[in-house]
CSV table of C-alpha atoms in Angstrom, one decimal:
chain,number,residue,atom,x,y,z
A,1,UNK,CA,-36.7,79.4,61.0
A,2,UNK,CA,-33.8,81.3,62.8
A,3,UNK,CA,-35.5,84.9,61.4
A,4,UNK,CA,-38.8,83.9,62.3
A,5,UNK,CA,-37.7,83.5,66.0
A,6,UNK,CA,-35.7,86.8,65.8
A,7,UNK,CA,-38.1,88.2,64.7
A,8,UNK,CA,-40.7,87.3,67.2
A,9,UNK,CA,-38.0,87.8,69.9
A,10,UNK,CA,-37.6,91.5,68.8
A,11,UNK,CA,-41.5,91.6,68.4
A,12,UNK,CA,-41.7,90.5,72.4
A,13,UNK,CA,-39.0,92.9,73.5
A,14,UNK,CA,-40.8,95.8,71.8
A,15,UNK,CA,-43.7,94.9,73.3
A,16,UNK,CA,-42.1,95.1,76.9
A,17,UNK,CA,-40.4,98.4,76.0
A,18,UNK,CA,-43.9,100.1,74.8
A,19,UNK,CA,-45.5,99.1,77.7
A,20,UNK,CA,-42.9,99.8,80.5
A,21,UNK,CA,-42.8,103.1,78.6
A,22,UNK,CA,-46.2,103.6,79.1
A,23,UNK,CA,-46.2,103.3,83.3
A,24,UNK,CA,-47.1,106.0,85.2
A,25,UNK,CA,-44.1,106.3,87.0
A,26,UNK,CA,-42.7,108.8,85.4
A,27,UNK,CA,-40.2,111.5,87.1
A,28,UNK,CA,-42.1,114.4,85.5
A,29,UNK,CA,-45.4,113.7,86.1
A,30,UNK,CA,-47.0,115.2,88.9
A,31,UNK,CA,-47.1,113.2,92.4
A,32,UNK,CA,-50.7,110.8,92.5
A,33,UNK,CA,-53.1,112.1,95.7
A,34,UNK,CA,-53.1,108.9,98.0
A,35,UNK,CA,-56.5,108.4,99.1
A,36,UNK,CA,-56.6,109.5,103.0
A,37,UNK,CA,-57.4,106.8,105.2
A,38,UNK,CA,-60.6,106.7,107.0
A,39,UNK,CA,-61.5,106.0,110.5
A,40,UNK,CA,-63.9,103.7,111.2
A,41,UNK,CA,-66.9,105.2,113.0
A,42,UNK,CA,-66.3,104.2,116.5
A,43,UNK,CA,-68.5,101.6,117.7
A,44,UNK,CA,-71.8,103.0,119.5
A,45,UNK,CA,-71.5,102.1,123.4
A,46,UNK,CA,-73.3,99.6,125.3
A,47,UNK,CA,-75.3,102.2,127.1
A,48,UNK,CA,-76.4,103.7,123.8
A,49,UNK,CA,-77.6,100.6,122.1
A,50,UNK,CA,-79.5,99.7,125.2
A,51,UNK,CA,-81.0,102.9,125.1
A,52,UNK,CA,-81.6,103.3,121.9
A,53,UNK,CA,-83.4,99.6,121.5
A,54,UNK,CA,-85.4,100.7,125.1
A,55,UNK,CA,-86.6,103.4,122.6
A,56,UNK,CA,-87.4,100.9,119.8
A,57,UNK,CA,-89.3,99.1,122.3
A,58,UNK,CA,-86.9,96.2,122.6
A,59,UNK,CA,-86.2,95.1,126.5
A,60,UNK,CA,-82.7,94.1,127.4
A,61,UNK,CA,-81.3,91.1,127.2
A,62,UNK,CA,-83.7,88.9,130.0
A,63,UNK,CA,-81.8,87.9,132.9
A,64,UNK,CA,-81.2,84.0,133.9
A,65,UNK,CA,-84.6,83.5,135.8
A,66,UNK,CA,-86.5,85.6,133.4
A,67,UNK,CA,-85.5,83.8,131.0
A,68,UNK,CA,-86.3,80.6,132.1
A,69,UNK,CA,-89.6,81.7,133.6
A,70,UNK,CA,-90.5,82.5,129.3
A,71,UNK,CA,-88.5,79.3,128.2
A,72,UNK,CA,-91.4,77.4,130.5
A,73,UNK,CA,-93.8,79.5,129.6
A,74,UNK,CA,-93.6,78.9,125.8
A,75,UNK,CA,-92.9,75.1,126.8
A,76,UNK,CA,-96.3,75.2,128.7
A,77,UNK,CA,-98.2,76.2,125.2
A,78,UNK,CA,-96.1,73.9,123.2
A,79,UNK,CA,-93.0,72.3,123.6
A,80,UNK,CA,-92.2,72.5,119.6
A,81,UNK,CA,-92.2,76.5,120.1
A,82,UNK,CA,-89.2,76.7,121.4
A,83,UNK,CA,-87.5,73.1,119.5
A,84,UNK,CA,-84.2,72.8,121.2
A,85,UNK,CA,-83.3,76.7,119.9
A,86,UNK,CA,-83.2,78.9,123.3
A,87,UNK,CA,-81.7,81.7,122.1
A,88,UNK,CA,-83.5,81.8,119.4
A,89,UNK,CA,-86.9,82.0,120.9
A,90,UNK,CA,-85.6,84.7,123.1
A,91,UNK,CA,-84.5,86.9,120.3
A,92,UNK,CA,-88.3,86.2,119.1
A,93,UNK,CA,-89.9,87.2,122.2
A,94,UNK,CA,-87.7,90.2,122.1
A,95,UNK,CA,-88.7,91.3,118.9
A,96,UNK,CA,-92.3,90.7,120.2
A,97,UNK,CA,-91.8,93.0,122.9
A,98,UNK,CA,-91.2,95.7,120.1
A,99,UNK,CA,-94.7,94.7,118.3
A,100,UNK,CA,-96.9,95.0,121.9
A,101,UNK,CA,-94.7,98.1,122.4
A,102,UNK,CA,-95.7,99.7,119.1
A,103,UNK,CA,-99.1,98.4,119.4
A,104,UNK,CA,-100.4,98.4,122.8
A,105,UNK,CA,-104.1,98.3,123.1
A,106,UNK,CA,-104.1,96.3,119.9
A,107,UNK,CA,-104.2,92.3,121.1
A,108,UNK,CA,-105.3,91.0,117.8
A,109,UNK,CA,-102.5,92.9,115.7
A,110,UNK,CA,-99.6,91.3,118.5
A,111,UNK,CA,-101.2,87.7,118.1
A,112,UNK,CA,-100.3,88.3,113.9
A,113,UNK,CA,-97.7,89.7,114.6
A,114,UNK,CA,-96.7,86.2,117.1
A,115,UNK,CA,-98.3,83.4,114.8
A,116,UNK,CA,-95.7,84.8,111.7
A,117,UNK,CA,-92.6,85.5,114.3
A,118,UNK,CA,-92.9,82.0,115.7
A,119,UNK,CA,-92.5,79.1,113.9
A,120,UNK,CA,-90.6,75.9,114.2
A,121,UNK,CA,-89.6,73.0,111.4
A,122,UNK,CA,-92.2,71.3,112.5
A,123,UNK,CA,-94.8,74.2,112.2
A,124,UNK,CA,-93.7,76.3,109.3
A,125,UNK,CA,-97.0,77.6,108.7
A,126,UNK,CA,-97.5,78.6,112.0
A,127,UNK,CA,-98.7,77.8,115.7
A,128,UNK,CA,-102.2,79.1,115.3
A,129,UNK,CA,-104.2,81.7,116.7
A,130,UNK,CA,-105.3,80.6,120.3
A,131,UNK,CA,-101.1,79.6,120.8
A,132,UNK,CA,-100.2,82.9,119.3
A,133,UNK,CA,-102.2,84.6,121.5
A,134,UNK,CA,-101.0,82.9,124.3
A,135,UNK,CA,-97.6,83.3,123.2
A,136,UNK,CA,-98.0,87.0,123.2
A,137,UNK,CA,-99.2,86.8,127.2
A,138,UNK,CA,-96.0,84.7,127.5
A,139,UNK,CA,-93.3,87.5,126.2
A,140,UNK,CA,-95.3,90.3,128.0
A,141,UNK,CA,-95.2,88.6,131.4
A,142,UNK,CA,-91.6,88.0,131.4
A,143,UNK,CA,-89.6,89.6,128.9
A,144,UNK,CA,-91.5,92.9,128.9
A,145,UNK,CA,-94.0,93.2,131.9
A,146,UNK,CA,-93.5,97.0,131.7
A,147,UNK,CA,-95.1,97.6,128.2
């Protein structure tokens, strides 16, 4: 019993010489190239996003009467539309602005575009066409009356 645990002991403190033998730390070996650290790319300015979504066709954030003018405005067609999620319908009607940007003179493409963007859990498959359209007359009077 005693030379079966010598044994193993010897066995383990081999083991632990081989592999602290085996560390890269050696004196002669030639020093590793730390990776250089990178800077992060420097965040894009207000100014520039704005301008760059006024480009995309997305309008700036509405301001307070704006938005409430829309948030009434979608409440008119259907109080569900906008369910208790302000923000949220903004952002949709934003997005919107994009779709009757891109596609100006196209009405019927911007209601398709409306009846998929806005749903609610109570309408997952949609508002319809007549409320999509008049959702669509809702984002371009007062999120995006320029487009």
């Amino acid at each position: 019993m005693k030379r079966t645990a010598a044994t193993a002991l010897t066995a383990l403190v081999l083991a632990a010489a081989l592999t602290a033998c085996s560390s890269d730390d050696n004196t002669d070996a030639a020093p590793k190239k730390k990776p250089r650290p990178t800077t992060a790319p420097s965040a894009s300015s207000p100014k520039a996003v704005a301008d760059a979504q006024a480009a995309a066709g997305i309008p700036p954030e509405p301001n307070a009467a704006m938005k409430l003018g829309y948030l009434r405005a979608l409440t008119g067609i259907d109080p569900d539309i906008v369910h208790g999620k302000e923000d949220k319908a903004v952002d949709r009607g934003r997005n919107q602005c994009q779709t009757i940007h891109n596609f100006p003179k196209d009405k019927p493409q911007q209601a398709k575009m409306a009846e998929m963007r806005f749903t609610s859990p109570s309408h997952p498959e949609r508002f319809g066409k007549a409320k999509a359209a008049q959702i669509v007359e809702a984002v371009h009077t007062n999120l995006c009356p320029k487009f």
